[in-house]
Backbone as JSON Lines, residues from 0, in Angstrom:
{"i":0,"aa":"M","n":[137.58,166.55,137.82],"ca":[137.93,167.06,139.12],"c":[138.07,165.88,140.07]}
{"i":1,"aa":"I","n":[138.98,166.01,141.02],"ca":[139.17,164.99,142.04],"c":[139.1,165.68,143.4]}
{"i":2,"aa":"D","n":[138.48,164.99,144.34],"ca":[138.39,165.51,145.7],"c":[138.03,164.35,146.62]}
{"i":3,"aa":"S","n":[138.08,164.63,147.93],"ca":[137.73,163.61,148.91],"c":[136.8,164.21,149.95]}
{"i":4,"aa":"Q","n":[136.06,163.32,150.61],"ca":[135.12,163.72,151.65],"c":[135.23,162.73,152.79]}
{"i":5,"aa":"S","n":[135.42,163.22,154.0],"ca":[135.47,162.36,155.18],"c":[134.08,162.26,155.78]}
{"i":6,"aa":"V","n":[133.67,161.03,156.1],"ca":[132.36,160.81,156.71],"c":[132.53,159.94,157.94]}
{"i":7,"aa":"K","n":[131.66,160.13,158.91],"ca":[131.69,159.34,160.13],"c":[131.25,157.93,159.82]}
{"i":8,"aa":"A","n":[131.87,156.98,160.52],"ca":[131.54,155.58,160.31],"c":[130.67,155.08,161.46]}
{"i":9,"aa":"D","n":[129.75,154.18,161.13],"ca":[128.87,153.57,162.12],"c":[129.65,152.53,162.91]}
{"i":10,"aa":"A","n":[129.02,152.0,163.95],"ca":[129.67,151.02,164.81],"c":[129.96,149.7,164.08]}
{"i":11,"aa":"V","n":[129.22,149.4,163.01],"ca":[129.44,148.14,162.29],"c":[130.71,148.17,161.44]}
{"i":12,"aa":"V","n":[131.26,149.36,161.2],"ca":[132.47,149.48,160.39],"c":[133.65,149.01,161.23]}
{"i":13,"aa":"G","n":[134.38,148.02,160.72],"ca":[135.5,147.44,161.46],"c":[136.67,148.39,161.62]}
{"i":14,"aa":"A","n":[137.5,148.11,162.61],"ca":[138.67,148.96,162.88],"c":[139.69,148.91,161.76]}
{"i":15,"aa":"D","n":[139.67,147.83,160.95],"ca":[140.63,147.71,159.86],"c":[140.32,148.65,158.69]}
{"i":16,"aa":"S","n":[139.07,149.11,158.58],"ca":[138.71,149.98,157.46],"c":[138.22,151.35,157.91]}
{"i":17,"aa":"R","n":[138.59,151.75,159.1],"ca":[138.27,153.09,159.59],"c":[139.54,153.76,160.07]}
{"i":18,"aa":"G","n":[139.54,155.06,160.08],"ca":[140.7,155.81,160.53],"c":[140.25,157.17,161.03]}
{"i":19,"aa":"F","n":[141.19,157.96,161.52],"ca":[140.88,159.27,162.07],"c":[141.48,160.35,161.18]}
{"i":20,"aa":"D","n":[140.62,161.21,160.66],"ca":[141.04,162.36,159.86],"c":[141.25,163.52,160.82]}
{"i":21,"aa":"G","n":[142.52,163.83,161.11],"ca":[142.84,164.87,162.07],"c":[142.46,166.26,161.62]}
{"i":22,"aa":"G","n":[142.42,166.51,160.32],"ca":[142.06,167.83,159.82],"c":[140.61,168.17,160.05]}
{"i":23,"aa":"K","n":[139.74,167.15,160.02],"ca":[138.31,167.39,160.18],"c":[137.75,166.77,161.46]}
{"i":24,"aa":"N","n":[138.62,166.12,162.26],"ca":[138.22,165.46,163.51],"c":[137.09,164.46,163.28]}
{"i":25,"aa":"I","n":[137.28,163.6,162.28],"ca":[136.27,162.59,161.95],"c":[136.9,161.21,162.04]}
{"i":26,"aa":"N","n":[136.24,160.33,162.77],"ca":[136.64,158.94,162.87],"c":[135.74,158.16,161.92]}
{"i":27,"aa":"G","n":[136.31,157.72,160.8],"ca":[135.48,157.02,159.83],"c":[136.24,156.7,158.56]}
{"i":28,"aa":"R","n":[135.59,156.97,157.45],"ca":[136.15,156.66,156.14],"c":[136.2,157.91,155.29]}
{"i":29,"aa":"K","n":[136.95,157.81,154.2],"ca":[137.09,158.92,153.27],"c":[136.69,158.43,151.88]}
{"i":30,"aa":"R","n":[135.82,159.2,151.22],"ca":[135.41,158.91,149.85],"c":[136.22,159.78,148.91]}
{"i":31,"aa":"H","n":[136.95,159.15,148.02],"ca":[137.72,159.86,147.0],"c":[136.95,159.7,145.69]}
{"i":32,"aa":"V","n":[136.64,160.81,145.02],"ca":[135.85,160.75,143.8],"c":[136.53,161.53,142.68]}
{"i":33,"aa":"V","n":[136.26,161.09,141.46],"ca":[136.66,161.81,140.24],"c":[135.38,162.0,139.43]}
{"i":34,"aa":"V","n":[135.11,163.26,139.05],"ca":[133.92,163.58,138.28],"c":[134.32,164.29,137.0]}
{"i":35,"aa":"D","n":[133.42,164.26,136.01],"ca":[133.67,165.0,134.78],"c":[133.12,166.41,134.91]}
{"i":36,"aa":"T","n":[133.16,167.18,133.83],"ca":[132.75,168.58,133.9],"c":[131.25,168.75,134.09]}
{"i":37,"aa":"L","n":[130.47,167.71,133.84],"ca":[129.03,167.76,134.09],"c":[128.69,167.35,135.52]}
{"i":38,"aa":"G","n":[129.68,166.88,136.25],"ca":[129.44,166.43,137.61],"c":[129.06,164.97,137.7]}
{"i":39,"aa":"L","n":[129.25,164.22,136.64],"ca":[128.94,162.79,136.65],"c":[130.15,162.01,137.13]}
{"i":40,"aa":"L","n":[129.9,161.0,137.9],"ca":[130.94,160.23,138.55],"c":[131.72,159.39,137.55]}
{"i":41,"aa":"L","n":[133.05,159.51,137.58],"ca":[133.92,158.67,136.75],"c":[134.54,157.55,137.57]}
{"i":42,"aa":"G","n":[134.79,157.78,138.84],"ca":[135.39,156.77,139.71],"c":[135.27,157.16,141.16]}
{"i":43,"aa":"V","n":[135.21,156.13,142.01],"ca":[135.14,156.34,143.46],"c":[136.0,155.31,144.15]}
{"i":44,"aa":"M","n":[136.58,155.7,145.26],"ca":[137.38,154.8,146.08],"c":[137.16,155.18,147.54]}
{"i":45,"aa":"V","n":[136.83,154.2,148.37],"ca":[136.6,154.43,149.79],"c":[137.77,153.85,150.56]}
{"i":46,"aa":"T","n":[138.36,154.67,151.45],"ca":[139.52,154.27,152.25],"c":[139.28,154.67,153.7]}
{"i":47,"aa":"P","n":[140.11,154.17,154.62],"ca":[140.06,154.73,155.97],"c":[140.37,156.22,155.93]}
{"i":48,"aa":"A","n":[139.82,156.97,156.88],"ca":[139.93,158.43,156.84],"c":[141.36,158.92,157.03]}
{"i":49,"aa":"D","n":[142.26,158.1,157.56],"ca":[143.63,158.55,157.79],"c":[144.52,158.4,156.56]}
{"i":50,"aa":"V","n":[144.0,157.87,155.46],"ca":[144.77,157.76,154.22],"c":[144.84,159.13,153.57]}
{"i":51,"aa":"G","n":[146.04,159.53,153.16],"ca":[146.23,160.84,152.54],"c":[145.6,160.94,151.17]}
{"i":52,"aa":"D","n":[145.23,162.15,150.79],"ca":[144.59,162.36,149.5],"c":[145.5,161.98,148.34]}
{"i":53,"aa":"S","n":[146.77,162.34,148.41],"ca":[147.69,162.04,147.3],"c":[147.92,160.54,147.14]}
{"i":54,"aa":"T","n":[147.97,159.82,148.26],"ca":[148.17,158.37,148.2],"c":[147.01,157.68,147.51]}
{"i":55,"aa":"A","n":[145.8,158.03,147.89],"ca":[144.62,157.41,147.28],"c":[144.43,157.89,145.85]}
{"i":56,"aa":"A","n":[144.81,159.13,145.57],"ca":[144.64,159.67,144.22],"c":[145.48,158.92,143.2]}
{"i":57,"aa":"Q","n":[146.66,158.45,143.58],"ca":[147.49,157.7,142.63],"c":[146.75,156.46,142.14]}
{"i":58,"aa":"V","n":[146.14,155.73,143.06],"ca":[145.42,154.5,142.69],"c":[144.15,154.83,141.91]}
{"i":59,"aa":"L","n":[143.39,155.8,142.41],"ca":[142.11,156.14,141.77],"c":[142.31,156.73,140.38]}
{"i":60,"aa":"L","n":[143.27,157.61,140.22],"ca":[143.5,158.21,138.91],"c":[144.01,157.17,137.9]}
{"i":61,"aa":"A","n":[144.77,156.19,138.38],"ca":[145.21,155.11,137.48],"c":[144.01,154.3,136.99]}
{"i":62,"aa":"Q","n":[143.06,154.01,137.89],"ca":[141.85,153.27,137.5],"c":[141.01,154.08,136.52]}
{"i":63,"aa":"V","n":[140.85,155.36,136.8],"ca":[140.02,156.2,135.94],"c":[140.68,156.41,134.58]}
{"i":64,"aa":"A","n":[142.0,156.59,134.56],"ca":[142.71,156.78,133.29],"c":[142.63,155.53,132.42]}
{"i":65,"aa":"D","n":[142.63,154.35,133.04],"ca":[142.48,153.11,132.26],"c":[141.09,153.0,131.66]}
{"i":66,"aa":"A","n":[140.08,153.41,132.4],"ca":[138.7,153.28,131.92],"c":[138.31,154.39,130.95]}
{"i":67,"aa":"H","n":[138.88,155.58,131.12],"ca":[138.51,156.73,130.29],"c":[139.77,157.24,129.59]}
{"i":68,"aa":"H","n":[140.03,156.72,128.39],"ca":[141.28,157.0,127.67],"c":[141.41,158.44,127.2]}
{"i":69,"aa":"R","n":[140.3,159.16,127.04],"ca":[140.36,160.53,126.54],"c":[140.63,161.54,127.65]}
{"i":70,"aa":"L","n":[140.7,161.08,128.88],"ca":[140.96,161.97,130.0],"c":[142.37,162.54,129.9]}
{"i":71,"aa":"A","n":[142.47,163.87,129.92],"ca":[143.78,164.5,129.76],"c":[144.09,165.52,130.85]}
{"i":72,"aa":"L","n":[143.06,166.11,131.46],"ca":[143.25,167.16,132.45],"c":[142.39,166.87,133.67]}
{"i":73,"aa":"V","n":[142.98,166.99,134.85],"ca":[142.26,166.78,136.11],"c":[142.51,168.0,136.98]}
{"i":74,"aa":"W","n":[141.44,168.59,137.5],"ca":[141.57,169.7,138.45],"c":[141.51,169.16,139.86]}
{"i":75,"aa":"A","n":[142.28,169.76,140.76],"ca":[142.32,169.32,142.15],"c":[142.56,170.52,143.06]}
{"i":76,"aa":"D","n":[142.31,170.32,144.36],"ca":[142.57,171.4,145.31],"c":[144.01,171.32,145.82]}
{"i":77,"aa":"G","n":[144.35,172.18,146.74],"ca":[145.72,172.27,147.23],"c":[146.22,171.06,147.97]}
{"i":78,"aa":"G","n":[145.34,170.16,148.39],"ca":[145.76,168.95,149.09],"c":[146.45,167.93,148.2]}
{"i":79,"aa":"Y","n":[146.41,168.14,146.9],"ca":[146.99,167.19,145.95],"c":[148.31,167.67,145.36]}
{"i":80,"aa":"T","n":[148.92,168.66,145.95],"ca":[150.2,169.15,145.44],"c":[151.32,168.19,145.79]}
{"i":81,"aa":"G","n":[152.48,168.46,145.27],"ca":[153.65,167.63,145.57],"c":[153.98,166.68,144.45]}
{"i":82,"aa":"S","n":[154.41,165.48,144.83],"ca":[154.88,164.51,143.85],"c":[153.76,163.94,142.99]}
{"i":83,"aa":"L","n":[152.51,164.11,143.4],"ca":[151.39,163.58,142.62],"c":[151.3,164.25,141.25]}
{"i":84,"aa":"V","n":[151.63,165.52,141.17],"ca":[151.57,166.25,139.9],"c":[152.54,165.62,138.9]}
{"i":85,"aa":"E","n":[153.76,165.33,139.35],"ca":[154.75,164.71,138.46],"c":[154.37,163.27,138.14]}
{"i":86,"aa":"Y","n":[153.83,162.54,139.13],"ca":[153.41,161.15,138.9],"c":[152.33,161.09,137.83]}
{"i":87,"aa":"C","n":[151.35,161.98,137.89],"ca":[150.28,161.99,136.9],"c":[150.81,162.27,135.51]}
{"i":88,"aa":"L","n":[151.75,163.18,135.42],"ca":[152.29,163.55,134.11],"c":[153.14,162.43,133.52]}
{"i":89,"aa":"T","n":[154.0,161.81,134.32],"ca":[154.91,160.78,133.79],"c":[154.24,159.42,133.65]}
{"i":90,"aa":"A","n":[153.53,158.96,134.67],"ca":[153.0,157.6,134.65],"c":[151.65,157.5,133.96]}
{"i":91,"aa":"L","n":[150.8,158.53,134.08],"ca":[149.44,158.42,133.56],"c":[149.17,159.32,132.35]}
{"i":92,"aa":"A","n":[150.11,160.18,132.0],"ca":[149.94,161.14,130.9],"c":[148.74,162.05,131.15]}
{"i":93,"aa":"L","n":[148.56,162.46,132.4],"ca":[147.5,163.38,132.79],"c":[148.11,164.67,133.31]}
{"i":94,"aa":"V","n":[147.48,165.78,133.02],"ca":[147.88,167.06,133.59],"c":[147.02,167.29,134.83]}
{"i":95,"aa":"L","n":[147.66,167.41,135.98],"ca":[146.96,167.67,137.23],"c":[147.09,169.15,137.53]}
{"i":96,"aa":"A","n":[146.0,169.9,137.35],"ca":[145.99,171.35,137.57],"c":[145.45,171.62,138.97]}
{"i":97,"aa":"I","n":[146.22,172.33,139.76],"ca":[145.83,172.65,141.13],"c":[145.11,174.0,141.13]}
{"i":98,"aa":"V","n":[143.86,174.0,141.6],"ca":[143.07,175.22,141.73],"c":[143.26,175.71,143.16]}
{"i":99,"aa":"K","n":[144.03,176.8,143.29],"ca":[144.36,177.3,144.62],"c":[143.52,178.51,144.97]}
{"i":100,"aa":"R","n":[143.35,178.68,146.25],"ca":[142.67,179.84,146.81],"c":[143.72,180.9,147.09]}
{"i":101,"aa":"S","n":[143.46,182.13,146.7],"ca":[144.45,183.17,146.95],"c":[144.45,183.56,148.43]}
{"i":102,"aa":"D","n":[145.56,184.09,148.89],"ca":[145.73,184.41,150.31],"c":[144.87,185.58,150.76]}
{"i":103,"aa":"D","n":[144.47,186.45,149.83],"ca":[143.69,187.63,150.24],"c":[142.19,187.37,150.33]}
{"i":104,"aa":"M","n":[141.74,186.15,150.0],"ca":[140.32,185.82,150.09],"c":[139.93,185.54,151.54]}
{"i":105,"aa":"R","n":[138.8,186.06,151.95],"ca":[138.27,185.84,153.3],"c":[136.91,185.16,153.19]}
{"i":106,"aa":"G","n":[136.64,184.21,154.09],"ca":[135.35,183.54,154.11],"c":[135.18,182.55,152.97]}
{"i":107,"aa":"F","n":[133.93,182.24,152.68],"ca":[133.61,181.28,151.63],"c":[133.67,181.96,150.27]}
{"i":108,"aa":"V","n":[134.42,181.35,149.35],"ca":[134.54,181.86,147.99],"c":[134.42,180.66,147.05]}
{"i":109,"aa":"V","n":[133.58,180.78,146.03],"ca":[133.44,179.72,145.04],"c":[134.65,179.75,144.13]}
{"i":110,"aa":"L","n":[135.37,178.63,144.06],"ca":[136.55,178.54,143.21],"c":[136.17,177.97,141.85]}
{"i":111,"aa":"P","n":[136.82,178.41,140.79],"ca":[136.49,177.91,139.46],"c":[136.69,176.4,139.36]}
{"i":112,"aa":"K","n":[135.72,175.72,138.77],"ca":[135.74,174.28,138.52],"c":[135.64,173.42,139.78]}
{"i":113,"aa":"R","n":[135.97,173.95,140.93],"ca":[135.95,173.16,142.16],"c":[134.52,172.95,142.65]}
{"i":114,"aa":"W","n":[133.6,173.82,142.29],"ca":[132.24,173.71,142.77],"c":[131.55,172.48,142.19]}
{"i":115,"aa":"I","n":[132.03,171.97,141.07],"ca":[131.38,170.83,140.42],"c":[131.5,169.59,141.28]}
{"i":116,"aa":"V","n":[132.67,169.32,141.83],"ca":[132.84,168.15,142.68],"c":[132.16,168.36,144.03]}
{"i":117,"aa":"E","n":[132.11,169.6,144.5],"ca":[131.41,169.88,145.75],"c":[129.91,169.67,145.58]}
{"i":118,"aa":"R","n":[129.39,169.96,144.39],"ca":[127.98,169.7,144.11],"c":[127.68,168.2,144.15]}
{"i":119,"aa":"L","n":[128.63,167.38,143.68],"ca":[128.45,165.93,143.77],"c":[128.33,165.5,145.22]}
{"i":120,"aa":"F","n":[129.18,166.04,146.09],"ca":[129.1,165.68,147.51],"c":[127.75,166.11,148.1]}
{"i":121,"aa":"A","n":[127.22,167.23,147.64],"ca":[125.89,167.66,148.11],"c":[124.82,166.69,147.66]}
{"i":122,"aa":"H","n":[124.91,166.19,146.42],"ca":[123.97,165.19,145.94],"c":[124.08,163.91,146.77]}
{"i":123,"aa":"L","n":[125.31,163.51,147.1],"ca":[125.49,162.31,147.91],"c":[124.88,162.48,149.3]}
{"i":124,"aa":"M","n":[125.0,163.65,149.87],"ca":[124.45,163.9,151.21],"c":[122.92,163.9,151.2]}
{"i":125,"aa":"R","n":[122.32,164.17,150.05],"ca":[120.86,164.1,149.95],"c":[120.37,162.66,150.0]}
{"i":126,"aa":"T","n":[121.22,161.7,149.66],"ca":[120.9,160.29,149.82],"c":[121.17,159.95,151.28]}
{"i":127,"aa":"R","n":[120.13,159.72,152.04],"ca":[120.29,159.6,153.5],"c":[121.26,158.5,153.91]}
{"i":128,"aa":"R","n":[121.3,157.44,153.14],"ca":[122.18,156.32,153.48],"c":[123.65,156.72,153.4]}
{"i":129,"aa":"L","n":[123.96,157.78,152.66],"ca":[125.35,158.21,152.5],"c":[125.73,159.37,153.41]}
{"i":130,"aa":"A","n":[124.83,159.8,154.28],"ca":[125.15,160.87,155.22],"c":[126.26,160.43,156.18]}
{"i":131,"aa":"G","n":[126.31,159.16,156.47],"ca":[127.4,158.55,157.22],"c":[127.8,157.29,156.49]}
{"i":132,"aa":"D","n":[128.73,156.53,157.03],"ca":[129.12,155.28,156.38],"c":[128.62,154.13,157.25]}
{"i":133,"aa":"Y","n":[127.67,153.37,156.71],"ca":[127.03,152.29,157.46],"c":[127.4,150.91,156.91]}
{"i":134,"aa":"E","n":[128.31,150.84,155.98],"ca":[128.63,149.58,155.31],"c":[129.81,148.91,155.99]}
{"i":135,"aa":"R","n":[129.79,147.59,156.04],"ca":[130.89,146.84,156.66],"c":[132.13,146.85,155.78]}
{"i":136,"aa":"R","n":[131.93,146.73,154.47],"ca":[133.07,146.66,153.57],"c":[133.16,147.92,152.73]}
{"i":137,"aa":"T","n":[134.38,148.25,152.33],"ca":[134.57,149.45,151.5],"c":[133.97,149.26,150.11]}
{"i":138,"aa":"T","n":[133.94,148.03,149.6],"ca":[133.34,147.81,148.28],"c":[131.84,148.08,148.31]}
{"i":139,"aa":"S","n":[131.19,147.76,149.43],"ca":[129.77,148.07,149.57],"c":[129.55,149.57,149.65]}
{"i":140,"aa":"A","n":[130.44,150.27,150.33],"ca":[130.33,151.72,150.43],"c":[130.5,152.37,149.05]}
{"i":141,"aa":"E","n":[131.42,151.85,148.24],"ca":[131.6,152.35,146.88],"c":[130.36,152.08,146.04]}
{"i":142,"aa":"A","n":[129.76,150.9,146.21],"ca":[128.55,150.55,145.46],"c":[127.39,151.48,145.82]}
{"i":143,"aa":"M","n":[127.31,151.91,147.08],"ca":[126.26,152.84,147.49],"c":[126.44,154.2,146.82]}
{"i":144,"aa":"V","n":[127.68,154.63,146.62],"ca":[127.92,155.89,145.92],"c":[127.5,155.75,144.46]}
{"i":145,"aa":"Y","n":[127.84,154.64,143.82],"ca":[127.41,154.42,142.44],"c":[125.89,154.38,142.35]}
{"i":146,"aa":"W","n":[125.24,153.74,143.32],"ca":[123.78,153.65,143.34],"c":[123.16,155.04,143.42]}
{"i":147,"aa":"S","n":[123.71,155.88,144.27],"ca":[123.2,157.24,144.42],"c":[123.36,158.02,143.11]}
{"i":148,"aa":"M","n":[124.48,157.83,142.43],"ca":[124.7,158.53,141.16],"c":[123.78,158.0,140.06]}
{"i":149,"aa":"I","n":[123.45,156.71,140.1],"ca":[122.49,156.17,139.13],"c":[121.13,156.82,139.33]}
{"i":150,"aa":"L","n":[120.72,157.02,140.58],"ca":[119.47,157.71,140.84],"c":[119.49,159.13,140.29]}
{"i":151,"aa":"L","n":[120.6,159.83,140.51],"ca":[120.73,161.2,140.01],"c":[120.67,161.25,138.49]}
{"i":152,"aa":"M","n":[121.38,160.35,137.83],"ca":[121.42,160.36,136.37],"c":[120.07,160.0,135.77]}
{"i":153,"aa":"T","n":[119.34,159.05,136.36],"ca":[118.02,158.71,135.82],"c":[117.05,159.85,136.02]}
{"i":154,"aa":"R","n":[117.16,160.59,137.13],"ca":[116.31,161.78,137.31],"c":[116.6,162.83,136.25]}
{"i":155,"aa":"R","n":[117.88,163.01,135.92],"ca":[118.23,163.99,134.89],"c":[117.72,163.56,133.52]}
{"i":156,"aa":"L","n":[117.79,162.26,133.22],"ca":[117.31,161.77,131.93],"c":[115.8,161.85,131.82]}
{"i":157,"aa":"A","n":[115.09,161.63,132.92],"ca":[113.63,161.62,132.89],"c":[113.03,163.02,132.97]}
{"i":158,"aa":"R","n":[113.85,164.02,133.24],"ca":[113.36,165.39,133.35],"c":[112.79,165.85,132.0]}
{"i":159,"aa":"P","n":[111.59,166.4,132.0],"ca":[111.04,166.87,130.72],"c":[111.84,168.04,130.16]}
{"i":160,"aa":"R","n":[112.04,168.03,128.88],"ca":[112.8,169.06,128.19],"c":[111.84,170.1,127.62]}
{"i":161,"aa":"P","n":[112.23,171.36,127.66],"ca":[111.37,172.38,127.03],"c":[111.37,172.21,125.5]}
{"i":162,"aa":"A","n":[110.23,172.51,124.92],"ca":[110.1,172.37,123.46],"c":[110.93,173.44,122.76]}
{"i":163,"aa":"R","n":[111.59,173.01,121.69],"ca":[112.39,173.96,120.89],"c":[111.47,174.68,119.92]}
{"i":164,"aa":"G","n":[111.62,175.98,119.87],"ca":[110.68,176.75,119.06],"c":[111.29,177.24,117.85]}
């Protein structure tokens, strides 16, 4: 799954790496993430908030496809429609499946497969340092996301397992 999250940037974040996301009224940065079906992070990219999802997805999906050769299908929300679907199929040999919300749905509705990436964002928000963006450089902000995921994965590994009977 691929998705993005806009977060407010602190005063130390320079004007060259911050932008304004008009859809969410946030002046800051945007975290673009790709996760697997277990919710584990495959790739992250931090950009100014005014960078479009499809533009950043081309770069991020190329990086993830190079690192994970067995990747064949990526789910995304409606913000990734358009030429990105054809780009993924021709250039990266990936199928980009758009999970859309039907028009007759009202209020909050859990969409299939989309909740997995939203759960990752919830885990990131539990790491207080990631509630906003306090890093000067985007590479440091990406490293903080990886650090948070390392904490999550070690907690999952250290969790006691029930005995098999």
